[in-house]
Amino acid sequence: MARRPPGARPVTRRSSTAVALAAAGFFAAVAVAALALLAAPRPVRLETTVIVREGWTIFDIARELERRRVCPARDFVAAATDPTLAHNLGLPAGDAEGFLFPATYRFTMPTPAPRVVSRLVRTWHERAAPLLERHPERVAYAARKLATDGRLALVTIASLVEAETAAAAERPRIASVIWNRLDRLDPNLDRLQVDPATTYGCRRFPHLPSCAGYTGRGAPTRAMLADPSNPYNTYRHRGLPPGPIGNPGIDSLRAALEPERTDYLFYVAHPDGSGTHLFSRTYEEHRRAVARRGTATTTPANPAAGATPAPASSAPASRRAPRRGPTRNPSPSSATATRKRTPRRSTSPPAPRS
């Protein structure tokens, strides 16, 4: 028979009951605490879908983000144009314009603007940068020919292509015209005269006198076309604008990297209103194409002498009915025609969630 150790107290029915009551009290306290946690209000993290469309600028994206209550538009523009953030994100430019990849995103409401910019740029690195890496010779040629970072030059060309046509099939041909003109030494041709570039400059620098009253929509006015203080004015400045004028999609970037082999130097909107263009090799062909479009074909001023073609209408752009096709007399250096584009739904698959 086992002997009880000295000093040990015998287990009685009363002590067993006390232990059971203590255990029951502990579990009851745990249950009460759990119920209190469940009943306490918890912060709800709402999410929203944001579609960034091909060709949108930082201002367009900012407006959509604010509308979707992701972040204030002002905060996004400040973050997207922050040179320190652009450097930290590995971009070849002082801001993120051109590198905010068009796709469908999911964001928590709200999300800090720098985090939104980082998300869009990270998606660009994942989806667009590999395309540039597969064309090292074209990137090197752009850097050598245009005396700038090759990636920046190609994204800038892609943004011009994106702004100039909504027809996917003719993007490589539009890109060929831009490249052909950049490759020429003729001073009448190296001014690209791309309307969307000039109007974009007024969105970046609205304080310029020539941009007074411009709302961000419509064709450039005569004052805008004549203003050399607008660095994006491709009527007054030779070569490419300082940077992208929007955020191009993959198709436009591919067109800039793989332009169609042509000797076209001009194009004008097709008279059928389809949004496509008529392409010409010589200025005389271009004049005939413009005549088909129904635009006056009086002899234009010589752009080499510094004259600027006037818009076809002297009414303010905001009062003119939007239309496709040229809004001014053609000039030997005029490669483009102003048109109103309908925003397109993003064709890119959803971006990976962060």
Tab-separated table of C-alpha atoms in Angstrom, residues 23-341:
chain	number	residue	atom	x	y	z
A	23	ALA	CA	-11.491	26.036	-13.949
A	24	ALA	CA	-15.064	26.894	-14.818
A	25	GLY	CA	-14.478	30.500	-13.821
A	26	PHE	CA	-11.378	30.708	-16.014
A	27	PHE	CA	-13.136	29.369	-19.087
A	28	ALA	CA	-16.098	31.634	-18.453
A	29	ALA	CA	-13.768	34.643	-18.346
A	30	VAL	CA	-12.157	33.562	-21.619
A	31	ALA	CA	-15.570	33.201	-23.237
A	32	VAL	CA	-16.634	36.650	-22.060
A	33	ALA	CA	-13.420	38.189	-23.430
A	34	ALA	CA	-13.915	36.444	-26.780
A	35	LEU	CA	-17.481	37.684	-27.024
A	36	ALA	CA	-16.303	41.198	-26.213
A	37	LEU	CA	-13.764	41.047	-29.046
A	38	LEU	CA	-16.389	39.805	-31.472
A	39	ALA	CA	-18.802	42.519	-30.445
A	40	ALA	CA	-16.238	45.333	-30.637
A	41	PRO	CA	-16.388	47.411	-33.857
A	42	ARG	CA	-13.549	46.606	-36.238
A	43	PRO	CA	-12.245	48.841	-39.062
A	44	VAL	CA	-13.618	47.787	-42.448
A	45	ARG	CA	-11.061	47.846	-45.283
A	46	LEU	CA	-12.995	48.585	-48.455
A	47	GLU	CA	-11.518	47.905	-51.874
A	48	THR	CA	-12.312	49.334	-55.283
A	49	THR	CA	-11.425	48.574	-58.898
A	50	VAL	CA	-9.541	51.194	-60.914
A	51	ILE	CA	-9.067	50.868	-64.673
A	52	VAL	CA	-6.079	52.804	-66.004
A	53	ARG	CA	-6.626	53.147	-69.745
A	54	GLU	CA	-4.003	53.277	-72.488
A	55	GLY	CA	-2.914	56.826	-73.227
A	56	TRP	CA	-4.108	58.326	-69.961
A	57	THR	CA	-1.892	61.015	-68.453
A	58	ILE	CA	-1.042	61.417	-64.793
A	59	PHE	CA	-3.876	63.945	-64.624
A	60	ASP	CA	-6.419	61.507	-66.050
A	61	ILE	CA	-5.299	58.785	-63.643
A	62	ALA	CA	-5.367	61.219	-60.720
A	63	ARG	CA	-8.943	62.219	-61.498
A	64	GLU	CA	-10.054	58.579	-61.653
A	65	LEU	CA	-8.284	57.690	-58.401
A	66	GLU	CA	-9.990	60.564	-56.630
A	67	ARG	CA	-13.344	59.577	-58.113
A	68	ARG	CA	-12.836	56.041	-56.819
A	69	ARG	CA	-11.794	57.452	-53.412
A	70	VAL	CA	-8.355	55.858	-53.510
A	71	CYS	CA	-6.352	59.050	-52.952
A	72	PRO	CA	-6.696	62.792	-53.640
A	73	ALA	CA	-5.835	63.810	-57.200
A	74	ARG	CA	-3.407	66.465	-55.976
A	75	ASP	CA	-1.499	63.906	-53.903
A	76	PHE	CA	-1.196	61.512	-56.831
A	77	VAL	CA	0.110	64.190	-59.216
A	78	ALA	CA	2.644	65.268	-56.583
A	79	ALA	CA	3.834	61.685	-56.084
A	80	ALA	CA	3.933	60.922	-59.822
A	81	THR	CA	6.092	63.996	-60.484
A	82	ASP	CA	8.404	63.498	-57.501
A	83	PRO	CA	11.935	63.024	-58.914
A	84	THR	CA	13.143	61.277	-55.754
A	85	LEU	CA	10.387	58.680	-55.969
A	86	ALA	CA	11.033	58.227	-59.700
A	87	HIS	CA	14.719	57.618	-58.998
A	88	ASN	CA	13.950	55.147	-56.224
A	89	LEU	CA	11.635	53.266	-58.595
A	90	GLY	CA	14.417	52.891	-61.164
A	91	LEU	CA	12.911	55.166	-63.819
A	92	PRO	CA	15.028	56.901	-66.482
A	93	ALA	CA	13.089	60.167	-66.099
A	94	GLY	CA	12.393	62.688	-63.360
A	95	ASP	CA	8.767	61.639	-63.051
A	96	ALA	CA	6.562	58.612	-63.640
A	97	GLU	CA	4.659	59.811	-66.727
A	98	GLY	CA	4.828	57.091	-69.363
A	99	PHE	CA	5.675	54.395	-66.808
A	100	LEU	CA	2.285	54.027	-65.093
A	101	PHE	CA	1.192	50.806	-66.717
A	102	PRO	CA	-2.382	50.723	-68.090
A	103	ALA	CA	-4.242	47.808	-66.511
A	104	THR	CA	-7.034	46.948	-64.089
A	105	TYR	CA	-6.093	47.332	-60.429
A	106	ARG	CA	-7.621	46.699	-57.018
A	107	PHE	CA	-6.864	49.264	-54.327
A	108	THR	CA	-7.808	49.643	-50.696
A	109	MET	CA	-9.756	52.808	-49.946
A	110	PRO	CA	-7.787	54.876	-49.156
A	111	THR	CA	-4.221	54.100	-50.273
A	112	PRO	CA	-1.330	56.593	-49.945
A	113	ALA	CA	-0.502	58.174	-53.308
A	114	PRO	CA	3.199	57.137	-53.319
A	115	ARG	CA	2.116	53.535	-52.827
A	116	VAL	CA	-0.287	53.810	-55.772
A	117	VAL	CA	2.464	55.214	-57.999
A	118	SER	CA	4.828	52.459	-56.883
A	119	ARG	CA	2.224	49.825	-57.700
A	120	LEU	CA	1.666	51.119	-61.243
A	121	VAL	CA	5.390	51.503	-61.910
A	122	ARG	CA	6.120	48.038	-60.534
A	123	THR	CA	3.575	46.636	-62.976
A	124	TRP	CA	5.340	48.526	-65.798
A	125	HIS	CA	8.642	46.917	-64.789
A	126	GLU	CA	6.971	43.504	-64.820
A	127	ARG	CA	5.139	43.804	-68.141
A	128	ALA	CA	6.689	46.521	-70.309
A	129	ALA	CA	10.360	46.550	-69.341
A	130	PRO	CA	10.928	42.972	-70.617
A	131	LEU	CA	9.802	44.121	-74.077
A	132	LEU	CA	12.500	46.799	-74.080
A	133	GLU	CA	15.050	44.269	-72.861
A	134	ARG	CA	14.304	42.083	-75.888
A	135	HIS	CA	15.268	44.969	-78.226
A	136	PRO	CA	18.688	46.123	-76.964
A	137	GLU	CA	19.780	47.287	-80.422
A	138	ARG	CA	16.757	49.563	-80.853
A	139	VAL	CA	17.218	50.953	-77.333
A	140	ALA	CA	20.894	51.646	-78.051
A	141	TYR	CA	20.065	53.252	-81.407
A	142	ALA	CA	17.469	55.533	-79.803
A	143	ALA	CA	19.973	56.600	-77.157
A	144	ARG	CA	22.654	57.311	-79.750
A	145	LYS	CA	20.390	59.000	-82.290
A	146	LEU	CA	18.377	61.127	-79.884
A	147	ALA	CA	21.103	61.783	-77.294
A	148	THR	CA	18.971	60.686	-74.361
A	149	ASP	CA	18.146	57.549	-72.421
A	150	GLY	CA	17.005	55.002	-74.989
A	151	ARG	CA	14.183	53.669	-72.821
A	152	LEU	CA	12.847	57.170	-72.225
A	153	ALA	CA	12.979	57.998	-75.946
A	154	LEU	CA	11.104	54.836	-76.925
A	155	VAL	CA	8.417	55.287	-74.282
A	156	THR	CA	8.029	58.887	-75.465
A	157	ILE	CA	7.572	57.736	-79.079
A	158	ALA	CA	5.103	55.108	-77.889
A	159	SER	CA	3.109	57.798	-76.075
A	160	LEU	CA	2.933	59.856	-79.291
A	161	VAL	CA	1.723	56.810	-81.210
A	162	GLU	CA	-0.879	56.105	-78.528
A	163	ALA	CA	-2.145	59.680	-78.699
A	164	GLU	CA	-2.274	59.802	-82.495
A	165	THR	CA	-4.319	56.727	-83.368
A	166	ALA	CA	-6.877	54.435	-81.822
A	167	ALA	CA	-6.491	51.925	-84.678
A	168	ALA	CA	-4.182	49.172	-83.457
A	169	ALA	CA	-3.335	48.011	-86.983
A	170	GLU	CA	-1.797	51.334	-88.021
A	171	ARG	CA	0.281	52.013	-84.919
A	172	PRO	CA	3.465	50.552	-86.476
A	173	ARG	CA	2.903	52.805	-89.504
A	174	ILE	CA	2.417	55.901	-87.351
A	175	ALA	CA	5.620	54.939	-85.529
A	176	SER	CA	7.415	54.626	-88.865
A	177	VAL	CA	6.488	58.215	-89.774
A	178	ILE	CA	7.838	59.497	-86.458
A	179	TRP	CA	11.061	57.523	-86.837
A	180	ASN	CA	11.463	58.565	-90.495
A	181	ARG	CA	11.189	62.227	-89.550
A	182	LEU	CA	13.567	61.889	-86.615
A	183	ASP	CA	16.079	60.152	-88.877
A	184	ARG	CA	16.039	62.956	-91.464
A	185	LEU	CA	18.355	65.931	-91.290
A	186	ASP	CA	15.866	68.140	-93.139
A	187	PRO	CA	14.918	71.022	-90.780
A	188	ASN	CA	11.445	71.055	-92.348
A	189	LEU	CA	10.790	67.549	-91.065
A	190	ASP	CA	12.358	67.255	-87.624
A	191	ARG	CA	9.587	69.303	-86.030
A	192	LEU	CA	7.040	66.587	-85.417
A	193	GLN	CA	4.070	68.971	-84.993
A	194	VAL	CA	2.062	66.548	-82.874
A	195	ASP	CA	-0.970	68.380	-81.504
A	196	PRO	CA	-1.423	66.191	-78.389
A	197	ALA	CA	2.147	66.977	-77.342
A	198	THR	CA	1.490	70.707	-77.459
A	199	THR	CA	-1.759	70.452	-75.520
A	200	TYR	CA	-0.105	68.159	-72.982
A	201	GLY	CA	2.407	70.916	-72.311
A	202	CYS	CA	-0.470	73.166	-71.298
A	203	ARG	CA	-1.606	70.561	-68.805
A	204	ARG	CA	1.873	70.410	-67.306
A	205	PHE	CA	2.401	74.183	-67.420
A	206	PRO	CA	-1.054	75.802	-67.170
A	207	HIS	CA	0.523	79.061	-65.983
A	208	LEU	CA	1.871	79.803	-69.484
A	209	PRO	CA	0.031	82.783	-71.020
A	210	SER	CA	-0.685	80.835	-74.213
A	211	CYS	CA	-2.422	78.147	-72.147
A	212	ALA	CA	-4.814	80.518	-70.397
A	213	GLY	CA	-8.318	79.119	-70.449
A	214	TYR	CA	-7.309	75.716	-71.768
A	215	THR	CA	-9.362	73.021	-70.034
A	216	GLY	CA	-7.318	70.017	-71.106
A	217	ARG	CA	-9.623	69.122	-73.977
A	218	GLY	CA	-9.805	70.155	-77.603
A	219	ALA	CA	-7.334	71.206	-80.262
A	220	PRO	CA	-4.463	73.618	-79.605
A	221	THR	CA	-5.113	77.280	-80.248
A	222	ARG	CA	-3.002	79.453	-82.511
A	223	ALA	CA	-1.339	81.021	-79.465
A	224	MET	CA	-0.429	77.587	-78.121
A	225	LEU	CA	1.128	76.529	-81.425
A	226	ALA	CA	3.238	79.696	-81.569
A	227	ASP	CA	4.521	79.598	-77.983
A	228	PRO	CA	8.200	78.539	-77.716
A	229	SER	CA	8.071	78.655	-73.904
A	230	ASN	CA	6.038	75.439	-73.927
A	231	PRO	CA	8.746	72.736	-73.923
A	232	TYR	CA	6.253	70.207	-75.324
A	233	ASN	CA	5.385	72.410	-78.303
A	234	THR	CA	6.573	70.232	-81.178
A	235	TYR	CA	5.801	73.066	-83.591
A	236	ARG	CA	8.571	75.198	-82.102
A	237	HIS	CA	10.994	72.590	-80.780
A	238	ARG	CA	12.776	70.010	-82.884
A	239	GLY	CA	12.817	66.322	-82.108
A	240	LEU	CA	10.946	64.589	-79.334
A	241	PRO	CA	9.217	66.395	-76.466
A	242	PRO	CA	11.030	66.269	-73.093
A	243	GLY	CA	9.226	63.091	-72.073
A	244	PRO	CA	6.137	60.938	-72.593
A	245	ILE	CA	2.802	62.707	-73.036
A	246	GLY	CA	0.803	59.832	-71.580
A	247	ASN	CA	1.067	56.219	-70.539
A	248	PRO	CA	1.131	53.958	-73.601
A	249	GLY	CA	0.004	50.364	-73.719
A	250	ILE	CA	2.033	47.382	-74.867
A	251	ASP	CA	0.868	47.644	-78.506
A	252	SER	CA	2.120	51.217	-78.872
A	253	LEU	CA	5.423	50.381	-77.178
A	254	ARG	CA	5.850	47.438	-79.528
A	255	ALA	CA	5.120	49.740	-82.483
A	256	ALA	CA	7.858	52.133	-81.343
A	257	LEU	CA	10.276	49.217	-81.091
A	258	GLU	CA	9.164	47.480	-84.290
A	259	PRO	CA	7.935	50.213	-86.678
A	260	GLU	CA	6.694	49.286	-90.100
A	261	ARG	CA	9.299	49.714	-92.847
A	262	THR	CA	7.999	52.627	-94.917
A	263	ASP	CA	9.164	55.863	-96.466
A	264	TYR	CA	6.086	57.794	-95.325
A	265	LEU	CA	6.657	61.256	-93.893
A	266	PHE	CA	3.107	62.616	-93.495
A	267	TYR	CA	-0.358	61.503	-92.476
A	268	VAL	CA	-3.791	63.047	-92.135
A	269	ALA	CA	-7.088	61.734	-90.783
A	270	HIS	CA	-9.040	59.656	-93.287
A	271	PRO	CA	-12.117	61.433	-94.683
A	272	ASP	CA	-14.355	58.451	-93.905
A	273	GLY	CA	-14.257	59.304	-90.193
A	274	SER	CA	-13.000	55.841	-89.263
A	275	GLY	CA	-10.195	57.203	-87.107
A	276	THR	CA	-7.555	55.859	-89.488
A	277	HIS	CA	-5.187	57.964	-91.596
A	278	LEU	CA	-4.004	58.629	-95.132
A	279	PHE	CA	-0.212	58.368	-95.419
A	280	SER	CA	2.008	60.236	-97.878
A	281	ARG	CA	5.639	60.096	-98.959
A	282	THR	CA	5.925	63.657	-100.276
A	283	TYR	CA	4.453	66.984	-99.356
A	284	GLU	CA	2.548	67.155	-102.649
A	285	GLU	CA	0.917	63.807	-101.897
A	286	HIS	CA	0.102	65.111	-98.452
A	287	ARG	CA	-1.560	68.217	-99.895
A	288	ARG	CA	-3.763	66.042	-102.087
A	289	ALA	CA	-4.664	63.885	-99.079
A	290	VAL	CA	-5.576	66.986	-97.102
A	291	ALA	CA	-7.697	68.189	-100.030
A	292	ARG	CA	-9.575	64.885	-99.898
A	293	ARG	CA	-10.151	65.548	-96.220
A	294	GLY	CA	-11.839	68.813	-97.131
A	295	THR	CA	-9.277	71.151	-95.557
A	296	ALA	CA	-8.126	74.359	-97.237
A	297	THR	CA	-4.973	73.771	-99.252
A	298	THR	CA	-3.609	77.262	-99.613
A	299	THR	CA	0.160	77.410	-99.640
A	300	PRO	CA	1.252	77.307	-95.984
A	301	ALA	CA	3.980	79.278	-94.345
A	302	ASN	CA	7.438	77.778	-94.386
A	303	PRO	CA	7.978	76.215	-90.937
A	304	ALA	CA	11.719	76.512	-91.366
A	305	ALA	CA	11.242	80.266	-91.242
A	306	GLY	CA	9.513	79.948	-87.886
A	307	ALA	CA	5.931	80.597	-88.994
A	308	THR	CA	3.151	78.622	-87.375
A	309	PRO	CA	0.135	77.320	-89.294
A	310	ALA	CA	-3.123	78.740	-87.998
A	311	PRO	CA	-6.049	76.587	-86.939
A	312	ALA	CA	-8.826	76.370	-89.494
A	313	SER	CA	-11.194	78.128	-87.137
A	314	SER	CA	-10.448	81.252	-85.162
A	315	ALA	CA	-13.132	80.415	-82.596
A	316	PRO	CA	-11.940	79.260	-79.174
A	317	ALA	CA	-11.281	75.530	-79.081
A	318	SER	CA	-13.809	75.076	-76.293
A	319	ARG	CA	-16.576	76.430	-78.540
A	320	ARG	CA	-15.750	74.490	-81.666
A	321	ALA	CA	-17.559	71.236	-82.186
A	322	PRO	CA	-15.137	68.336	-81.656
A	323	ARG	CA	-14.266	66.594	-84.875
A	324	ARG	CA	-11.769	64.246	-86.382
A	325	GLY	CA	-9.233	65.405	-88.887
A	326	PRO	CA	-7.005	68.435	-89.317
A	327	THR	CA	-7.849	71.772	-87.792
A	328	ARG	CA	-5.304	73.844	-89.659
A	329	ASN	CA	-3.667	74.319	-93.029
A	330	PRO	CA	-1.031	71.703	-93.799
A	331	SER	CA	2.647	72.520	-93.730
A	332	PRO	CA	5.665	70.620	-95.052
A	333	SER	CA	6.514	69.560	-91.517
A	334	SER	CA	2.994	68.669	-90.455
A	335	ALA	CA	2.793	64.941	-89.856
A	336	THR	CA	-0.355	64.762	-87.838
A	337	ALA	CA	-3.972	65.747	-87.673
A	338	THR	CA	-5.852	66.654	-84.540
A	339	ARG	CA	-8.724	64.402	-83.636
A	340	LYS	CA	-10.954	63.625	-80.708
A	341	ARG	CA	-10.388	60.183	-79.264
